[in-house]
PDB file of C-alpha atoms in Angstrom:
ATOM      1  CA  MET A   5      20.540   5.318 -15.574  1.00 96.00           C
ATOM      2  CA  LYS A   6      20.473   8.850 -13.663  1.00 98.00           C
ATOM      3  CA  ILE A   7      18.531   7.830 -10.317  1.00 98.00           C
ATOM      4  CA  ILE A   8      17.268  10.838  -8.372  1.00 98.00           C
ATOM      5  CA  PHE A   9      16.317  10.339  -4.583  1.00 98.00           C
ATOM      6  CA  HIS A  10      13.988  13.290  -4.368  1.00 98.00           C
ATOM      7  CA  GLY A  11      13.644  14.648  -0.763  1.00 96.00           C
ATOM      8  CA  ASN A  12      14.474  13.905   3.021  1.00 94.00           C
ATOM      9  CA  ASN A  13      12.238  10.758   2.921  1.00 95.00           C
ATOM     10  CA  ALA A  14      13.915   9.281  -0.290  1.00 97.00           C
ATOM     11  CA  ALA A  15      17.410  10.050   1.054  1.00 97.00           C
ATOM     12  CA  THR A  16      16.744   7.489   3.678  1.00 97.00           C
ATOM     13  CA  PHE A  17      17.288   4.624   1.472  1.00 98.00           C
ATOM     14  CA  HIS A  18      20.444   5.792  -0.324  1.00 98.00           C
ATOM     15  CA  PRO A  19      22.911   4.446   2.008  1.00 97.00           C
ATOM     16  CA  GLY A  20      23.765   0.812   0.527  1.00 97.00           C
ATOM     17  CA  PHE A  21      21.527   1.507  -2.104  1.00 98.00           C
ATOM     18  CA  ALA A  22      24.124   1.133  -5.140  1.00 97.00           C
ATOM     19  CA  LYS A  23      25.067  -2.373  -3.647  1.00 97.00           C
ATOM     20  CA  ARG A  24      21.735  -3.862  -4.557  1.00 98.00           C
ATOM     21  CA  LEU A  25      21.789  -2.863  -8.095  1.00 98.00           C
ATOM     22  CA  GLU A  26      22.993  -5.262 -10.893  1.00 97.00           C
ATOM     23  CA  HIS A  27      24.465  -2.337 -12.944  1.00 97.00           C
ATOM     24  CA  GLU A  28      26.428   0.763 -12.338  1.00 96.00           C
ATOM     25  CA  HIS A  29      24.047   3.722 -12.060  1.00 97.00           C
ATOM     26  CA  GLU A  30      24.256   7.636 -11.345  1.00 98.00           C
ATOM     27  CA  LEU A  31      22.904   7.816  -8.095  1.00 98.00           C
ATOM     28  CA  VAL A  32      21.977  11.778  -7.051  1.00 98.00           C
ATOM     29  CA  LEU A  33      20.533  13.069  -3.975  1.00 98.00           C
ATOM     30  CA  LEU A  34      18.327  16.341  -4.247  1.00 97.00           C
ATOM     31  CA  PRO A  35      16.357  18.204  -1.805  1.00 95.00           C
ATOM     32  CA  ASP A  36      12.573  18.612  -1.202  1.00 93.00           C
ATOM     33  CA  ASN A  37      12.342  22.028  -2.843  1.00 91.00           C
ATOM     34  CA  LEU A  38      14.242  21.966  -6.127  1.00 93.00           C
ATOM     35  CA  GLU A  39      14.998  25.690  -5.847  1.00 88.00           C
ATOM     36  CA  THR A  40      18.311  25.962  -8.052  1.00 93.00           C
ATOM     37  CA  ASP A  41      18.637  25.688 -11.699  1.00 93.00           C
ATOM     38  CA  ALA A  42      21.132  22.905 -11.241  1.00 94.00           C
ATOM     39  CA  ASP A  43      18.751  21.159  -9.116  1.00 95.00           C
ATOM     40  CA  GLN A  44      16.096  21.303 -11.587  1.00 94.00           C
ATOM     41  CA  LYS A  45      18.204  20.225 -14.711  1.00 94.00           C
ATOM     42  CA  GLU A  46      19.294  17.120 -12.713  1.00 96.00           C
ATOM     43  CA  TYR A  47      15.761  16.407 -11.980  1.00 97.00           C
ATOM     44  CA  SER A  48      14.397  16.908 -15.573  1.00 96.00           C
ATOM     45  CA  ALA A  49      17.286  14.366 -16.689  1.00 97.00           C
ATOM     46  CA  ALA A  50      16.103  11.539 -14.485  1.00 98.00           C
ATOM     47  CA  ASP A  51      15.434   8.113 -15.720  1.00 98.00           C
ATOM     48  CA  VAL A  52      14.302   6.999 -12.366  1.00 98.00           C
ATOM     49  CA  ILE A  53      12.720   9.363  -9.281  1.00 98.00           C
ATOM     50  CA  ILE A  54      12.361   8.234  -5.926  1.00 98.00           C
ATOM     51  CA  GLY A  55      10.059  10.545  -4.030  1.00 98.00           C
ATOM     52  CA  ILE A  56       6.769  10.980  -2.272  1.00 96.00           C
ATOM     53  CA  LYS A  57       5.681  14.262  -4.092  1.00 95.00           C
ATOM     54  CA  TYR A  58       5.131  14.977  -8.019  1.00 95.00           C
ATOM     55  CA  ASN A  59       2.993  17.642  -9.546  1.00 91.00           C
ATOM     56  CA  ASN A  60       3.158  20.314 -12.252  1.00 87.00           C
ATOM     57  CA  THR A  61       5.655  22.469 -10.044  1.00 86.00           C
ATOM     58  CA  HIS A  62       8.294  20.074 -10.887  1.00 86.00           C
ATOM     59  CA  ALA A  63      10.343  19.754 -14.265  1.00 86.00           C
ATOM     60  CA  THR A  64       9.144  17.279 -16.361  1.00 88.00           C
ATOM     61  CA  PRO A  65      11.400  14.464 -17.029  1.00 94.00           C
ATOM     62  CA  LYS A  66      11.556  13.623 -20.468  1.00 90.00           C
ATOM     63  CA  ASN A  67      13.136   9.882 -20.313  1.00 94.00           C
ATOM     64  CA  LEU A  68      11.367   8.905 -17.066  1.00 97.00           C
ATOM     65  CA  LYS A  69      10.914   5.211 -16.984  1.00 97.00           C
ATOM     66  CA  LEU A  70      10.128   4.549 -13.252  1.00 98.00           C
ATOM     67  CA  TYR A  71       8.460   6.870 -10.463  1.00 98.00           C
ATOM     68  CA  GLN A  72       9.143   4.676  -7.296  1.00 98.00           C
ATOM     69  CA  VAL A  73       7.045   5.836  -4.243  1.00 98.00           C
ATOM     70  CA  PRO A  74       9.417   4.695  -1.607  1.00 97.00           C
ATOM     71  CA  GLY A  75       5.840   3.728   0.690  1.00 94.00           C
ATOM     72  CA  ALA A  76       2.490   2.480   0.133  1.00 91.00           C
ATOM     73  CA  GLY A  77       0.364   5.827  -0.086  1.00 88.00           C
ATOM     74  CA  TYR A  78       0.784   7.529  -3.604  1.00 90.00           C
ATOM     75  CA  ASP A  79      -1.730  10.311  -2.909  1.00 87.00           C
ATOM     76  CA  GLY A  80       1.332  12.967  -2.909  1.00 91.00           C
ATOM     77  CA  ILE A  81       1.768  11.885  -6.798  1.00 94.00           C
ATOM     78  CA  ALA A  82      -0.367  13.713  -9.322  1.00 94.00           C
ATOM     79  CA  ILE A  83      -0.598  10.859 -11.704  1.00 94.00           C
ATOM     80  CA  SER A  84      -2.128  12.451 -14.443  1.00 92.00           C
ATOM     81  CA  GLU A  85       1.110  14.867 -14.769  1.00 93.00           C
ATOM     82  CA  LEU A  86       3.307  11.961 -14.977  1.00 94.00           C
ATOM     83  CA  PRO A  87       4.569  11.030 -18.447  1.00 93.00           C
ATOM     84  CA  VAL A  88       2.394   8.440 -19.898  1.00 91.00           C
ATOM     85  CA  GLU A  89       5.089   5.901 -20.543  1.00 94.00           C
ATOM     86  CA  THR A  90       6.374   6.101 -16.963  1.00 97.00           C
ATOM     87  CA  ALA A  91       5.868   3.019 -14.532  1.00 97.00           C
ATOM     88  CA  LEU A  92       4.377   4.168 -11.251  1.00 98.00           C
ATOM     89  CA  CYS A  93       5.203   1.678  -8.315  1.00 98.00           C
ATOM     90  CA  ASN A  94       5.113   1.880  -4.566  1.00 97.00           C
ATOM     91  CA  CYS A  95       6.459  -0.423  -1.688  1.00 96.00           C
ATOM     92  CA  PHE A  96       5.389  -2.046   1.332  1.00 95.00           C
ATOM     93  CA  GLY A  97       7.398  -3.590   4.064  1.00 96.00           C
ATOM     94  CA  HIS A  98       5.923  -1.548   6.811  1.00 97.00           C
ATOM     95  CA  GLU A  99       3.325  -4.189   7.921  1.00 97.00           C
ATOM     96  CA  ILE A 100       5.310  -6.027  10.478  1.00 98.00           C
ATOM     97  CA  ALA A 101       6.290  -2.624  12.076  1.00 98.00           C
ATOM     98  CA  ILE A 102       2.711  -1.147  12.164  1.00 98.00           C
ATOM     99  CA  ALA A 103       1.505  -4.536  13.111  1.00 98.00           C
ATOM    100  CA  GLU A 104       3.648  -4.413  16.347  1.00 98.00           C
ATOM    101  CA  TYR A 105       2.945  -0.663  16.900  1.00 98.00           C
ATOM    102  CA  ALA A 106      -1.045  -1.659  16.945  1.00 98.00           C
ATOM    103  CA  MET A 107      -0.446  -4.856  19.481  1.00 98.00           C
ATOM    104  CA  SER A 108       1.691  -2.637  21.556  1.00 98.00           C
ATOM    105  CA  ALA A 109      -0.992  -0.029  21.813  1.00 98.00           C
ATOM    106  CA  LEU A 110      -3.577  -2.460  22.578  1.00 98.00           C
ATOM    107  CA  LEU A 111      -1.520  -4.338  24.958  1.00 98.00           C
ATOM    108  CA  SER A 112      -0.822  -1.198  26.883  1.00 97.00           C
ATOM    109  CA  ARG A 113      -4.638  -0.994  28.104  1.00 96.00           C
ATOM    110  CA  HIS A 114      -4.079  -4.468  29.653  1.00 97.00           C
ATOM    111  CA  VAL A 115      -0.704  -4.648  31.236  1.00 97.00           C
ATOM    112  CA  PRO A 116       0.112  -1.253  32.667  1.00 96.00           C
ATOM    113  CA  LEU A 117       4.023  -1.341  33.096  1.00 97.00           C
ATOM    114  CA  ALA A 118       4.493   2.303  33.000  1.00 95.00           C
ATOM    115  CA  ASP A 119       1.740   3.043  35.814  1.00 96.00           C
ATOM    116  CA  ALA A 120       3.217  -0.121  38.220  1.00 97.00           C
ATOM    117  CA  ASP A 121       6.731   1.189  37.525  1.00 98.00           C
ATOM    118  CA  ARG A 122       5.620   4.790  38.630  1.00 97.00           C
ATOM    119  CA  ARG A 123       3.821   3.357  41.439  1.00 97.00           C
ATOM    120  CA  LEU A 124       6.149   1.072  42.796  1.00 97.00           C
ATOM    121  CA  ARG A 125       9.025   3.905  42.871  1.00 98.00           C
ATOM    122  CA  GLN A 126       6.980   5.474  45.334  1.00 98.00           C
ATOM    123  CA  GLY A 127       6.226   2.550  47.456  1.00 97.00           C
ATOM    124  CA  ASP A 128       2.797   1.699  46.113  1.00 96.00           C
ATOM    125  CA  TRP A 129       2.341  -1.935  45.548  1.00 95.00           C
ATOM    126  CA  LYS A 130      -1.054  -1.617  44.039  1.00 95.00           C
ATOM    127  CA  TYR A 131      -0.571  -4.540  41.188  1.00 96.00           C
ATOM    128  CA  TRP A 132       0.885  -6.745  43.548  1.00 95.00           C
ATOM    129  CA  ALA A 133      -0.153 -10.587  42.791  1.00 95.00           C
ATOM    130  CA  GLY A 134      -2.842 -11.712  45.512  1.00 90.00           C
ATOM    131  CA  GLY A 135      -4.477  -8.464  46.352  1.00 85.00           C
ATOM    132  CA  PRO A 136      -8.110  -7.260  44.760  1.00 86.00           C
ATOM    133  CA  SER A 137      -6.777  -3.827  43.863  1.00 88.00           C
ATOM    134  CA  GLY A 138      -4.471  -4.465  40.729  1.00 91.00           C
ATOM    135  CA  VAL A 139      -6.091  -7.189  39.015  1.00 95.00           C
ATOM    136  CA  ARG A 140      -5.786  -6.742  35.328  1.00 95.00           C
ATOM    137  CA  THR A 141      -7.767  -7.498  32.479  1.00 96.00           C
ATOM    138  CA  GLU A 142      -6.325  -9.622  29.537  1.00 98.00           C
ATOM    139  CA  LEU A 143      -6.117  -8.740  25.781  1.00 98.00           C
ATOM    140  CA  GLY A 144      -6.810 -12.312  24.703  1.00 97.00           C
ATOM    141  CA  ASN A 145     -10.316 -11.966  25.990  1.00 97.00           C
ATOM    142  CA  THR A 146     -11.392  -9.070  23.756  1.00 98.00           C
ATOM    143  CA  ALA A 147     -12.336  -8.734  20.371  1.00 98.00           C
ATOM    144  CA  ILE A 148     -10.531  -6.541  17.493  1.00 98.00           C
ATOM    145  CA  GLY A 149     -12.452  -5.083  14.384  1.00 98.00           C
ATOM    146  CA  ILE A 150     -10.133  -4.303  11.745  1.00 98.00           C
ATOM    147  CA  LEU A 151     -11.028  -1.921   8.797  1.00 98.00           C
ATOM    148  CA  GLY A 152      -9.078  -3.245   5.630  1.00 97.00           C
ATOM    149  CA  TYR A 153      -7.363  -6.419   5.121  1.00 97.00           C
ATOM    150  CA  GLY A 154      -4.269  -5.595   2.970  1.00 94.00           C
ATOM    151  CA  HIS A 155      -0.867  -5.895   4.141  1.00 93.00           C
ATOM    152  CA  ILE A 156      -1.130  -4.091   7.497  1.00 97.00           C
ATOM    153  CA  GLY A 157      -4.644  -5.503   8.365  1.00 97.00           C
ATOM    154  CA  ASN A 158      -3.359  -9.090   7.481  1.00 97.00           C
ATOM    155  CA  MET A 159      -0.601  -8.677   9.873  1.00 97.00           C
ATOM    156  CA  ILE A 160      -2.550  -7.442  12.646  1.00 98.00           C
ATOM    157  CA  ALA A 161      -5.205 -10.232  12.288  1.00 98.00           C
ATOM    158  CA  GLN A 162      -2.178 -12.717  12.365  1.00 97.00           C
ATOM    159  CA  ARG A 163      -0.871 -11.027  15.670  1.00 98.00           C
ATOM    160  CA  ALA A 164      -4.478 -10.832  17.183  1.00 98.00           C
ATOM    161  CA  LYS A 165      -5.040 -14.380  16.643  1.00 98.00           C
ATOM    162  CA  ALA A 166      -1.738 -15.235  18.355  1.00 97.00           C
ATOM    163  CA  PHE A 167      -2.627 -13.465  21.461  1.00 98.00           C
ATOM    164  CA  GLY A 168      -6.267 -15.391  21.477  1.00 98.00           C
ATOM    165  CA  MET A 169      -8.459 -12.102  20.401  1.00 98.00           C
ATOM    166  CA  THR A 170     -11.591 -12.772  18.419  1.00 98.00           C
ATOM    167  CA  VAL A 171     -10.694 -11.174  14.984  1.00 98.00           C
ATOM    168  CA  HIS A 172     -13.451  -9.481  12.794  1.00 98.00           C
ATOM    169  CA  VAL A 173     -12.605  -7.800   9.403  1.00 98.00           C
ATOM    170  CA  ALA A 174     -14.236  -5.572   7.018  1.00 98.00           C
ATOM    171  CA  ASN A 175     -12.713  -5.162   3.602  1.00 97.00           C
ATOM    172  CA  ARG A 176     -13.792  -3.960   0.011  1.00 94.00           C
ATOM    173  CA  SER A 177     -13.121  -7.390  -1.457  1.00 93.00           C
ATOM    174  CA  HIS A 178     -13.801 -11.012  -0.286  1.00 91.00           C
ATOM    175  CA  VAL A 179     -11.434 -12.536   1.785  1.00 90.00           C
ATOM    176  CA  LYS A 180     -10.735 -16.258   0.644  1.00 86.00           C
ATOM    177  CA  ASP A 181      -8.376 -17.484   3.395  1.00 87.00           C
ATOM    178  CA  HIS A 182     -10.432 -17.212   6.979  1.00 89.00           C
ATOM    179  CA  THR A 183      -7.917 -19.029   8.981  1.00 92.00           C
ATOM    180  CA  GLN A 184      -7.083 -15.776  11.042  1.00 94.00           C
ATOM    181  CA  ILE A 185     -10.544 -14.242  10.845  1.00 97.00           C
ATOM    182  CA  ASP A 186     -13.627 -15.227  12.985  1.00 97.00           C
ATOM    183  CA  ALA A 187     -16.008 -12.928  11.294  1.00 97.00           C
ATOM    184  CA  PHE A 188     -16.157 -10.995   7.773  1.00 97.00           C
ATOM    185  CA  TYR A 189     -17.927  -8.014   6.581  1.00 97.00           C
ATOM    186  CA  ALA A 190     -18.234  -6.312   3.482  1.00 96.00           C
ATOM    187  CA  LEU A 191     -16.691  -2.858   3.869  1.00 95.00           C
ATOM    188  CA  ASP A 192     -20.130  -0.824   3.330  1.00 94.00           C
ATOM    189  CA  GLU A 193     -21.671  -3.290   6.054  1.00 96.00           C
ATOM    190  CA  PHE A 194     -18.506  -2.746   8.669  1.00 97.00           C
ATOM    191  CA  LYS A 195     -20.912  -0.787  11.195  1.00 97.00           C
ATOM    192  CA  ASP A 196     -22.488  -4.133  12.043  1.00 97.00           C
ATOM    193  CA  MET A 197     -19.329  -5.251  13.680  1.00 98.00           C
ATOM    194  CA  LEU A 198     -18.868  -2.205  15.869  1.00 98.00           C
ATOM    195  CA  SER A 199     -21.156  -2.990  18.859  1.00 97.00           C
ATOM    196  CA  LEU A 200     -19.197  -6.444  19.053  1.00 98.00           C
ATOM    197  CA  VAL A 201     -15.603  -5.339  19.376  1.00 98.00           C
ATOM    198  CA  ASP A 202     -13.521  -3.982  21.913  1.00 98.00           C
ATOM    199  CA  ALA A 203     -10.875  -2.291  19.556  1.00 98.00           C
ATOM    200  CA  VAL A 204     -11.238  -0.748  16.191  1.00 98.00           C
ATOM    201  CA  VAL A 205      -8.070  -0.493  14.103  1.00 98.00           C
ATOM    202  CA  ASN A 206      -8.258   1.534  11.096  1.00 98.00           C
ATOM    203  CA  THR A 207      -5.511   0.499   8.240  1.00 97.00           C
ATOM    204  CA  LEU A 208      -7.744   1.881   4.992  1.00 96.00           C
ATOM    205  CA  PRO A 209      -5.728   3.973   2.530  1.00 91.00           C
ATOM    206  CA  LEU A 210      -6.867   7.477   1.640  1.00 91.00           C
ATOM    207  CA  THR A 211      -9.041   7.499  -1.407  1.00 90.00           C
ATOM    208  CA  PRO A 212     -12.195   9.710  -2.558  1.00 91.00           C
ATOM    209  CA  THR A 213     -14.448   6.964  -1.029  1.00 94.00           C
ATOM    210  CA  THR A 214     -12.544   6.495   2.386  1.00 95.00           C
ATOM    211  CA  THR A 215     -12.211  10.353   3.146  1.00 96.00           C
ATOM    212  CA  GLY A 216     -14.144  10.839   6.385  1.00 97.00           C
ATOM    213  CA  PHE A 217     -15.256   7.218   6.411  1.00 97.00           C
ATOM    214  CA  VAL A 218     -14.854   7.043  10.168  1.00 98.00           C
ATOM    215  CA  ASP A 219     -17.607   9.512  11.044  1.00 98.00           C
ATOM    216  CA  ASN A 220     -19.810  10.547  14.112  1.00 98.00           C
ATOM    217  CA  ASP A 221     -21.977   7.558  13.319  1.00 98.00           C
ATOM    218  CA  VAL A 222     -19.188   5.071  13.586  1.00 98.00           C
ATOM    219  CA  PHE A 223     -17.981   6.373  16.879  1.00 98.00           C
ATOM    220  CA  ALA A 224     -21.884   6.360  18.126  1.00 98.00           C
ATOM    221  CA  ARG A 225     -21.858   2.695  17.402  1.00 98.00           C
ATOM    222  CA  MET A 226     -18.906   1.517  19.109  1.00 98.00           C
ATOM    223  CA  LYS A 227     -18.932   0.281  23.032  1.00 98.00           C
ATOM    224  CA  LYS A 228     -18.485   2.989  25.288  1.00 97.00           C
ATOM    225  CA  ASN A 229     -15.169   1.457  26.571  1.00 97.00           C
ATOM    226  CA  ALA A 230     -13.731   0.885  22.847  1.00 98.00           C
ATOM    227  CA  VAL A 231     -10.567   1.778  22.029  1.00 98.00           C
ATOM    228  CA  PHE A 232      -9.707   3.074  18.496  1.00 98.00           C
ATOM    229  CA  VAL A 233      -6.459   2.930  16.932  1.00 98.00           C
ATOM    230  CA  ASN A 234      -5.585   4.824  13.280  1.00 98.00           C
ATOM    231  CA  VAL A 235      -2.406   3.423  11.476  1.00 98.00           C
ATOM    232  CA  GLY A 236      -4.303   4.063   8.126  1.00 96.00           C
ATOM    233  CA  ARG A 237      -4.436   7.459   6.782  1.00 94.00           C
ATOM    234  CA  GLY A 238      -5.377  10.414   9.116  1.00 96.00           C
ATOM    235  CA  ALA A 239      -8.022  11.949   6.639  1.00 96.00           C
ATOM    236  CA  VAL A 240      -9.791   8.456   6.617  1.00 97.00           C
ATOM    237  CA  VAL A 241     -11.155   9.601  10.163  1.00 98.00           C
ATOM    238  CA  ASP A 242     -13.174  12.968  10.388  1.00 98.00           C
ATOM    239  CA  GLN A 243     -11.097  14.954  12.974  1.00 98.00           C
ATOM    240  CA  GLU A 244     -14.095  16.590  14.201  1.00 98.00           C
ATOM    241  CA  ALA A 245     -15.945  13.398  14.734  1.00 98.00           C
ATOM    242  CA  LEU A 246     -12.797  11.723  16.728  1.00 98.00           C
ATOM    243  CA  TYR A 247     -12.279  14.688  18.562  1.00 98.00           C
ATOM    244  CA  HIS A 248     -15.902  15.094  20.199  1.00 98.00           C
ATOM    245  CA  ALA A 249     -15.853  11.090  20.498  1.00 98.00           C
ATOM    246  CA  LEU A 250     -13.062  11.681  22.981  1.00 98.00           C
ATOM    247  CA  LYS A 251     -13.756  14.682  24.666  1.00 98.00           C
ATOM    248  CA  SER A 252     -17.435  13.635  25.190  1.00 98.00           C
ATOM    249  CA  GLY A 253     -16.093   9.913  26.352  1.00 97.00           C
ATOM    250  CA  LEU A 254     -18.221   8.433  23.675  1.00 97.00           C
ATOM    251  CA  ILE A 255     -15.354   6.158  23.384  1.00 98.00           C
ATOM    252  CA  GLU A 256     -12.748   5.236  25.861  1.00 98.00           C
ATOM    253  CA  HIS A 257      -9.715   5.802  24.295  1.00 98.00           C
ATOM    254  CA  ALA A 258      -7.524   6.433  21.124  1.00 98.00           C
ATOM    255  CA  PHE A 259      -3.875   5.902  19.792  1.00 98.00           C
ATOM    256  CA  ILE A 260      -3.728   7.930  16.790  1.00 98.00           C
ATOM    257  CA  ASP A 261      -0.563   7.738  14.476  1.00 98.00           C
ATOM    258  CA  THR A 262      -1.830   9.224  11.438  1.00 97.00           C
ATOM    259  CA  TRP A 263      -2.794  13.176  10.960  1.00 97.00           C
ATOM    260  CA  TYR A 264      -4.170  16.166   9.732  1.00 97.00           C
ATOM    261  CA  GLN A 265      -1.327  18.469   9.643  1.00 96.00           C
ATOM    262  CA  TYR A 266       2.221  17.758   9.403  1.00 95.00           C
ATOM    263  CA  PRO A 267       5.492  19.569   9.616  1.00 93.00           C
ATOM    264  CA  ASN A 268       6.668  21.768   6.254  1.00 86.00           C
ATOM    265  CA  ALA A 269       9.013  24.559   5.528  1.00 82.00           C
ATOM    266  CA  ASP A 270       6.782  27.142   6.825  1.00 90.00           C
ATOM    267  CA  ASN A 271       5.871  25.352  10.222  1.00 95.00           C
ATOM    268  CA  PRO A 272       8.348  22.560  11.064  1.00 93.00           C
ATOM    269  CA  THR A 273       6.668  22.039  14.506  1.00 96.00           C
ATOM    270  CA  PRO A 274       2.864  21.883  14.085  1.00 97.00           C
ATOM    271  CA  PHE A 275       0.304  20.513  16.375  1.00 97.00           C
ATOM    272  CA  PRO A 276      -0.957  17.624  14.180  1.00 97.00           C
ATOM    273  CA  SER A 277      -4.605  18.932  14.007  1.00 98.00           C
ATOM    274  CA  SER A 278      -6.112  22.417  14.163  1.00 97.00           C
ATOM    275  CA  LEU A 279      -8.515  20.801  17.065  1.00 98.00           C
ATOM    276  CA  PRO A 280      -6.552  20.580  20.520  1.00 98.00           C
ATOM    277  CA  PHE A 281      -6.438  16.822  20.843  1.00 98.00           C
ATOM    278  CA  HIS A 282      -3.155  17.453  22.858  1.00 97.00           C
ATOM    279  CA  GLU A 283      -5.220  18.811  25.638  1.00 98.00           C
ATOM    280  CA  LEU A 284      -7.241  15.455  25.857  1.00 98.00           C
ATOM    281  CA  ALA A 285      -6.058  12.922  28.546  1.00 97.00           C
ATOM    282  CA  ASN A 286      -7.580   9.596  26.790  1.00 98.00           C
ATOM    283  CA  ILE A 287      -5.471   9.971  23.426  1.00 98.00           C
ATOM    284  CA  THR A 288      -1.920   8.543  22.855  1.00 98.00           C
ATOM    285  CA  MET A 289      -0.233  10.565  20.123  1.00 98.00           C
ATOM    286  CA  THR A 290       2.413   9.462  17.873  1.00 98.00           C
ATOM    287  CA  PRO A 291       4.219  11.362  15.104  1.00 98.00           C
ATOM    288  CA  HIS A 292       3.366   8.986  11.976  1.00 97.00           C
ATOM    289  CA  MET A 293       6.048   6.818  13.641  1.00 97.00           C
ATOM    290  CA  SER A 294       4.236   3.243  13.583  1.00 98.00           C
ATOM    291  CA  GLY A 295       5.947   1.678  10.205  1.00 97.00           C
ATOM    292  CA  TRP A 296       9.383   3.477  10.334  1.00 96.00           C
ATOM    293  CA  THR A 297      11.831   0.858  11.690  1.00 98.00           C
ATOM    294  CA  HIS A 298      15.462  -0.378  10.314  1.00 97.00           C
ATOM    295  CA  GLY A 299      13.356  -3.523   9.091  1.00 98.00           C
ATOM    296  CA  THR A 300      11.011  -1.478   7.113  1.00 98.00           C
ATOM    297  CA  ILE A 301      13.826   0.776   5.442  1.00 97.00           C
ATOM    298  CA  GLU A 302      15.634  -2.405   4.626  1.00 97.00           C
ATOM    299  CA  ARG A 303      12.572  -4.254   3.086  1.00 97.00           C
ATOM    300  CA  ARG A 304      11.834  -1.085   1.068  1.00 98.00           C
ATOM    301  CA  ARG A 305      15.317  -0.574  -0.326  1.00 98.00           C
ATOM    302  CA  ASN A 306      15.296  -4.083  -1.444  1.00 98.00           C
ATOM    303  CA  THR A 307      11.879  -3.605  -3.042  1.00 98.00           C
ATOM    304  CA  MET A 308      13.066  -0.514  -4.978  1.00 98.00           C
ATOM    305  CA  ALA A 309      16.525  -1.767  -6.082  1.00 98.00           C
ATOM    306  CA  GLU A 310      14.872  -4.864  -7.529  1.00 98.00           C
ATOM    307  CA  ASN A 311      12.253  -2.691  -9.444  1.00 98.00           C
ATOM    308  CA  ILE A 312      14.972  -0.526 -10.943  1.00 98.00           C
ATOM    309  CA  ASN A 313      16.752  -4.090 -12.050  1.00 98.00           C
ATOM    310  CA  ARG A 314      13.570  -5.232 -13.597  1.00 98.00           C
ATOM    311  CA  ILE A 315      13.298  -1.856 -15.387  1.00 97.00           C
ATOM    312  CA  THR A 316      17.022  -2.206 -16.681  1.00 97.00           C
ATOM    313  CA  ARG A 317      16.225  -5.708 -17.846  1.00 97.00           C
ATOM    314  CA  GLY A 318      13.197  -4.666 -19.612  1.00 96.00           C
ATOM    315  CA  GLU A 319      10.885  -6.522 -17.174  1.00 97.00           C
ATOM    316  CA  LYS A 320       7.691  -5.262 -15.368  1.00 97.00           C
ATOM    317  CA  PRO A 321       8.309  -4.044 -12.052  1.00 97.00           C
ATOM    318  CA  LEU A 322       6.827  -4.982  -8.783  1.00 97.00           C
ATOM    319  CA  ASN A 323       3.570  -3.119  -7.043  1.00 97.00           C
ATOM    320  CA  LEU A 324       2.884  -1.645 -10.460  1.00 97.00           C
ATOM    321  CA  ILE A 325      -0.045   0.858 -10.073  1.00 95.00           C
ATOM    322  CA  PRO A 326      -2.738   1.127 -12.797  1.00 90.00           C
ATOM    323  CA  ARG A 327      -2.629   4.180 -14.917  1.00 80.00           C
TER     324      ARG A 327
END
């Protein structure tokens, strides 16, 4: 089969990919922009495409058996444009990395390593044990509210419980195993938990029903000293509401990893929003990095190769998205 790695994201998974396949296949790397006739010809002859964007501007592969998204989100795929016989699959493997990011963000509010280091280099012993000036708080004495209890939410809850946190979870479907949950809410009732938690972490994917889900009313209901973390899709959080909550001091701090504007060919170095979040002191901004680790890449590479092996064997692939 001809397997196309379409774009820079997909190309990340190419090294060592052939070793994981049970049969020999033709592996082709193509750029994000299919500008040449040769690129379009290769693309249209694909049996498998690994990529994050598909729409009617691309040539239609007539024999496409599998469109494999090398990540969890498939909002860049125009599903209705895919050939009806094509299997559409995503993959995960990023939940461990994102959970570590979330816990690191929350821990940083209680264990000020960078500030202690900066002060001591200047002879300032503020955090010296025994004195009243640097007494710290503990993460384990706080409560966390997690929006969404899929792969990511589950991993965050596990780690939060390990630190002794009280774990509140809001999810669309009921959760059977409550061993790492102290309180559960239906997703349409999640606002009931906001006044009870010290940190709110969004892990929700972007769908028509979650767009702008976290709005002004959500931030108004949170504690004034609350922390907000977004490792779900950016647009789940209304950007004007988030900006207002931070600028007005409605919440104390935010850690934002998923955004509203991303680099593209026309603007490779944009600010991540049309609003000046970068001017605010009470936000930590990161460039959609929370899930991007060697472990994530390895786990996703294995899942995608397994799907190609399954397609070759005539079996149902993993993480099949209903059409």
